[in-house]
mmCIF file of C-alpha atoms in Angstrom:
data_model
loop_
_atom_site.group_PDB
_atom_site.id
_atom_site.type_symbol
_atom_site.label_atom_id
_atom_site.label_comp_id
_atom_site.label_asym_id
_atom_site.label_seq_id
_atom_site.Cartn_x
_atom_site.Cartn_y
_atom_site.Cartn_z
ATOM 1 C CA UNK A 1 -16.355 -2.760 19.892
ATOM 2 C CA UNK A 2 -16.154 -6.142 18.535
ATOM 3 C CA UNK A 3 -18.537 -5.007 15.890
ATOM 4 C CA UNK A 4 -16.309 -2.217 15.120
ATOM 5 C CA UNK A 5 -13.460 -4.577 15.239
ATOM 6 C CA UNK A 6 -15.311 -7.154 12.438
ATOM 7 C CA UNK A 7 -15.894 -4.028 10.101
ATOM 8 C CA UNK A 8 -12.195 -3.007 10.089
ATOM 9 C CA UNK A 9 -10.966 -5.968 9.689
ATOM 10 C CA UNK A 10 -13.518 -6.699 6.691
ATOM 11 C CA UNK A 11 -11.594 -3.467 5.518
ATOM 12 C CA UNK A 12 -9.106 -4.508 5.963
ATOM 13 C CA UNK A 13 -9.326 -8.097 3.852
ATOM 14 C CA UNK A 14 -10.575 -6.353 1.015
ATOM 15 C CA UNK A 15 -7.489 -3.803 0.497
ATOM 16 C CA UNK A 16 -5.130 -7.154 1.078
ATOM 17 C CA UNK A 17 -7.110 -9.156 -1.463
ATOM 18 C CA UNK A 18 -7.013 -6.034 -3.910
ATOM 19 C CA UNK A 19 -3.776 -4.904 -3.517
ATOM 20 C CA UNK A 20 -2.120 -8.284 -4.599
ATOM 21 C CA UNK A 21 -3.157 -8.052 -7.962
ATOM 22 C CA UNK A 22 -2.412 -4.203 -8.409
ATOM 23 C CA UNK A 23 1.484 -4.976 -6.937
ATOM 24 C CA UNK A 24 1.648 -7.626 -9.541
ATOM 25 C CA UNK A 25 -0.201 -5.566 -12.216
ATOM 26 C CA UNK A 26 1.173 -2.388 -11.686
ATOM 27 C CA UNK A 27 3.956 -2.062 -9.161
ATOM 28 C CA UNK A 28 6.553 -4.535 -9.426
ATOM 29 C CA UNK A 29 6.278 -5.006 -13.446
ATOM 30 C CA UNK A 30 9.460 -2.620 -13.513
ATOM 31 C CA UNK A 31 11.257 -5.964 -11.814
ATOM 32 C CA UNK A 32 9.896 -8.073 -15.025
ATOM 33 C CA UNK A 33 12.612 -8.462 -17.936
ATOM 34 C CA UNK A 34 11.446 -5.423 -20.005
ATOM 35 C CA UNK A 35 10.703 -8.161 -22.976
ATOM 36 C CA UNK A 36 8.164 -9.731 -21.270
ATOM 37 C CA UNK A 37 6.434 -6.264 -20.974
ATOM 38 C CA UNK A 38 7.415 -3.317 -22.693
ATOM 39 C CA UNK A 39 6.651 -3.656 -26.218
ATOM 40 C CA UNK A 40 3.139 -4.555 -27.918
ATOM 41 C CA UNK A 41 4.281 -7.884 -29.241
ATOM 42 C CA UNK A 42 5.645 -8.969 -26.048
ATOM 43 C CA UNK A 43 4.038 -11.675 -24.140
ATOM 44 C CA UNK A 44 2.924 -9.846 -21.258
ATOM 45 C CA UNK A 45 2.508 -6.437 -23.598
ATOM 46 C CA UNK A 46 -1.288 -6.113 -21.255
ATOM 47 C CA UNK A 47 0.777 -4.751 -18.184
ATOM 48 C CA UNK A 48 2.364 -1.985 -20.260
ATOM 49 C CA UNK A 49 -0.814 -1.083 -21.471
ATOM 50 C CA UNK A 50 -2.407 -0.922 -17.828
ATOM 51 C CA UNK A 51 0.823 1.097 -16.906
ATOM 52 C CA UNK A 52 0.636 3.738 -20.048
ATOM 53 C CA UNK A 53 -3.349 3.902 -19.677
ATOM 54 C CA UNK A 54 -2.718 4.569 -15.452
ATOM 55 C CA UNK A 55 -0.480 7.459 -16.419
ATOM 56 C CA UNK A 56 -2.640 8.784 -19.016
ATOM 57 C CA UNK A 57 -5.378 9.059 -16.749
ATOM 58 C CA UNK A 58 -3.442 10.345 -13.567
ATOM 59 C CA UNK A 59 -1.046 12.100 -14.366
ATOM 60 C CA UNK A 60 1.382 10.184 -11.989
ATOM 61 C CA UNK A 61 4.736 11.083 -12.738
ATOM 62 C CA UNK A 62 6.514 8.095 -10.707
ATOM 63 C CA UNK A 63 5.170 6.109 -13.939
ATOM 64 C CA UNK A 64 6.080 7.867 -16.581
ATOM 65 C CA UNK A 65 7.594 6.367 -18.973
ATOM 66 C CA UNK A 66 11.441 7.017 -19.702
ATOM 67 C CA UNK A 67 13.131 8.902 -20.582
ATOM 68 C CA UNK A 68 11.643 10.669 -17.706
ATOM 69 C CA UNK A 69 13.380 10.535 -14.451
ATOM 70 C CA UNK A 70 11.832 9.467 -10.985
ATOM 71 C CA UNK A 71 12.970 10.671 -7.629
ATOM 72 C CA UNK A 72 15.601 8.510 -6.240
ATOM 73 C CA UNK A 73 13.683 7.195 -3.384
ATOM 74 C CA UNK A 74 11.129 5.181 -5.410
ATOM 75 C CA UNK A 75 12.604 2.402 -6.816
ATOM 76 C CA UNK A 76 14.053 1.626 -2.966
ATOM 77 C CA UNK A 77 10.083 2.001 -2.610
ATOM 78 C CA UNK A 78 9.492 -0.253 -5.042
ATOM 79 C CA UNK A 79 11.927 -2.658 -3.995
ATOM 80 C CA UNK A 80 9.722 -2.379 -0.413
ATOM 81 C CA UNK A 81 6.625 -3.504 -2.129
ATOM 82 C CA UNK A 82 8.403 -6.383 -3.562
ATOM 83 C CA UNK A 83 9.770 -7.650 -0.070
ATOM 84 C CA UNK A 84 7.223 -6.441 2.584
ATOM 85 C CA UNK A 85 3.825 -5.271 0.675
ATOM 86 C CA UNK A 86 3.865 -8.325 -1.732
ATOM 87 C CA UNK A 87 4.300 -11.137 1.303
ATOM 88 C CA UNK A 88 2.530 -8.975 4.350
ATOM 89 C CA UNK A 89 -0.480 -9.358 1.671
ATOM 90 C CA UNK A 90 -0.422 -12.355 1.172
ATOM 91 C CA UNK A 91 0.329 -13.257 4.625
ATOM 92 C CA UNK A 92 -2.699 -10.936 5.660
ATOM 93 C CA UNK A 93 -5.552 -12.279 3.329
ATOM 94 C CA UNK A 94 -4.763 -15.667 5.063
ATOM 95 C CA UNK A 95 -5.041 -14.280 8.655
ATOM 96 C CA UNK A 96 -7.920 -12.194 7.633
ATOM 97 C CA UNK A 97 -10.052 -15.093 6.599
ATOM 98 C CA UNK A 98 -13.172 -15.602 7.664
ATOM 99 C CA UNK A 99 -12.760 -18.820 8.294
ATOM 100 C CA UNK A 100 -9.332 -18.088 10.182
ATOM 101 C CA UNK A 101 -8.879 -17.772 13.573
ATOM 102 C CA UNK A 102 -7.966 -14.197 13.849
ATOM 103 C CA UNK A 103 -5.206 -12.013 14.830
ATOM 104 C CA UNK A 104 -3.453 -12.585 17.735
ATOM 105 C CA UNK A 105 -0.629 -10.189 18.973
ATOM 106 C CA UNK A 106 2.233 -10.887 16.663
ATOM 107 C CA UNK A 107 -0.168 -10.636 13.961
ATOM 108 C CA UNK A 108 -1.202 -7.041 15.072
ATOM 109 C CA UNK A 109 2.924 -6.142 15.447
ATOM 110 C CA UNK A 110 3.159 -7.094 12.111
ATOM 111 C CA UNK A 111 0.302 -5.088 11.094
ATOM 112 C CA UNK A 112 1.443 -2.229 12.743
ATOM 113 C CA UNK A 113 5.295 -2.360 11.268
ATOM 114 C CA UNK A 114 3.675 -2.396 7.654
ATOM 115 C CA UNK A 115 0.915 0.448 8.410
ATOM 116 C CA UNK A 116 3.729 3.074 9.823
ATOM 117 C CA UNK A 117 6.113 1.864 6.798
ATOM 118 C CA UNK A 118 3.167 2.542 4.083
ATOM 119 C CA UNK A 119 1.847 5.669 5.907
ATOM 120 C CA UNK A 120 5.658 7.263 6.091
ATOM 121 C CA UNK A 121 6.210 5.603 2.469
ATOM 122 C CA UNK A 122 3.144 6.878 1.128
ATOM 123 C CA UNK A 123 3.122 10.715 2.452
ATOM 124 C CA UNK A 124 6.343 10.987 0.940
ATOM 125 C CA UNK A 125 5.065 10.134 -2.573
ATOM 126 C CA UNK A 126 2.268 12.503 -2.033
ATOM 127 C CA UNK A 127 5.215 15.283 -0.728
ATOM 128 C CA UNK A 128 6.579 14.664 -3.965
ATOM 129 C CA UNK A 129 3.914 14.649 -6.489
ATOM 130 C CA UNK A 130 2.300 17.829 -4.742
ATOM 131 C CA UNK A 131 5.886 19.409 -6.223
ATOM 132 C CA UNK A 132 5.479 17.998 -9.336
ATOM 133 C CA UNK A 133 5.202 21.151 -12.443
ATOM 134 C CA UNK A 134 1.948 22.291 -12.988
ATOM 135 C CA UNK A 135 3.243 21.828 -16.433
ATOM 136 C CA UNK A 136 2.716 18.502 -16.046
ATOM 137 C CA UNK A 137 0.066 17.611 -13.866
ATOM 138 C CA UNK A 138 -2.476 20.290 -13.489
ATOM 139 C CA UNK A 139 -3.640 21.556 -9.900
ATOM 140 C CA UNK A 140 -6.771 19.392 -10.820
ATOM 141 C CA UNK A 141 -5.092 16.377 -11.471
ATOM 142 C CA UNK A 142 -2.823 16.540 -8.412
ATOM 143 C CA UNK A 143 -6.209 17.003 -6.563
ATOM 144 C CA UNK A 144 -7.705 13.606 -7.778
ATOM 145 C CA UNK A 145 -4.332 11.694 -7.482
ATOM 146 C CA UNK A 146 -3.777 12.880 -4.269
ATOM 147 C CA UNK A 147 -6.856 12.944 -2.575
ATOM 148 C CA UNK A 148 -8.571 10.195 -4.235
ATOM 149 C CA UNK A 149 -5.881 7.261 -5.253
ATOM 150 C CA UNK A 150 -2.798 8.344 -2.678
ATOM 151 C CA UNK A 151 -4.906 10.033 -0.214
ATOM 152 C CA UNK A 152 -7.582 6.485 0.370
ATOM 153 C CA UNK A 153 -3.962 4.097 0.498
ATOM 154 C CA UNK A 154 -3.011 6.825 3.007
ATOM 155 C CA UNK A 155 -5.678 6.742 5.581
ATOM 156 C CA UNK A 156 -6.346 3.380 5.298
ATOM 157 C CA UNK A 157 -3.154 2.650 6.211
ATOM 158 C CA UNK A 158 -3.062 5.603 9.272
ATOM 159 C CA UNK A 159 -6.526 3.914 10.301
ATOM 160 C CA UNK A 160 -4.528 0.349 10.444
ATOM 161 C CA UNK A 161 -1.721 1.922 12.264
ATOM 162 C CA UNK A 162 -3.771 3.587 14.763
ATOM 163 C CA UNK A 163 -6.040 0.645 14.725
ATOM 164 C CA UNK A 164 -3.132 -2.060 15.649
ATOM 165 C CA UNK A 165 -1.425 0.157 18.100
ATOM 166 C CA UNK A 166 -4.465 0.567 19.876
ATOM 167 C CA UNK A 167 -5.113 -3.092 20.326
ATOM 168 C CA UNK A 168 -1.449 -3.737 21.085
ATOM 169 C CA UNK A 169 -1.597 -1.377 24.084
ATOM 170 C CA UNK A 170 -4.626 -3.250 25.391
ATOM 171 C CA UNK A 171 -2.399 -6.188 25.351
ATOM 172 C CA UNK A 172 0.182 -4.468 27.246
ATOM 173 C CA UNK A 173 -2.207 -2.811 29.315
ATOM 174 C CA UNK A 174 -3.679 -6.435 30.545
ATOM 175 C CA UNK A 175 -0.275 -7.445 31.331
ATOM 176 C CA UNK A 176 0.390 -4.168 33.343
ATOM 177 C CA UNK A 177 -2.846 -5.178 35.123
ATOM 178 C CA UNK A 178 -1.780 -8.902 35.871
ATOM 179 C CA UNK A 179 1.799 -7.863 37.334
ATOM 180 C CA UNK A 180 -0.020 -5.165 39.291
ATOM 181 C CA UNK A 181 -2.242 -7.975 41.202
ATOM 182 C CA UNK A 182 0.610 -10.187 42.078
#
């Protein structure tokens, strides 16, 4: 178990570690000032590029570029990257450090809030961009931005949600056991 344990939370380390950059890359540059970003002489013109080449290549109509219009539950999405993704991440690649101690109970809570909010989060996306005009994004395309890019965020996170609830119940159970005995 312990093995198991050390392999998940190796997992787990690595989608932390990656997904800092891609929130600060990709997710949250709608919160930059549009000059930093949006036009090809601006200073940070790179992270409109990564956003125009990610929509080329996927299809993904939540970054499209305007005048398009997104559903009205993503940028309150967005907004939840920006104040739980962004510092649970952070937070995360600390406490999933080799060097670190481990997690401990809170830690797991913690873990378990943000796996239930990115699973629910997540499958709604993917309930949304399954609607999404074949006009626009063929069958095809839906299948690799669903199954490959949303669909991998998606299980990792129901395999982290799964994974901390599990261990919290253990907790719980060994207290059940303890009051049981006195």
């Amino acid at each position: 178990m312990t093995s198991q344990r050390s392999l998940l939370e190796k997992a787990y380390l690595v989608y932390f570690a990656l997904h800092i950059p891609i929130l600060f890359l990709v997710d949250l540059v709608p919160f930059y000032p549009r000059s930093l970003w949006a036009t090809s002489s601006a200073p940070l013109s790179f992270l409109g590029d990564i956003r125009a080449y990610y929509f080329e290549a996927y299809k993904d109509q939540f970054f499209a570029p305007p005048p398009a219009t997104v559903p009205s539950f993503f940028p309150l999405f967005a907004l939840l990257e920006l104040v739980i993704h962004l510092p649970v991440s952070v937070w995360a690649v600390r406490k999933l450090w080799p060097s670190a101690p481990g997690l401990d109970g809170k830690a797991e809570l913690l873990l378990l809030v943000y796996g239930v909010e990115t699973v629910l989060t997540t499958a709604t996306c993917m309930w949304e961009a399954w609607q999404w005009d074949e006009k626009l994004v063929s069958l095809s395309e839906k299948t690799t931005l669903l199954g490959g890019l949303y669909g991998a965020y998606l299980a990792l996170a129901a395999i982290l949600s799964v994974d901390m609830y599990v261990r919290i119940s253990k907790r719980f159970d060994g207290i059940d056991g303890r009051k049981k005995v006195q």
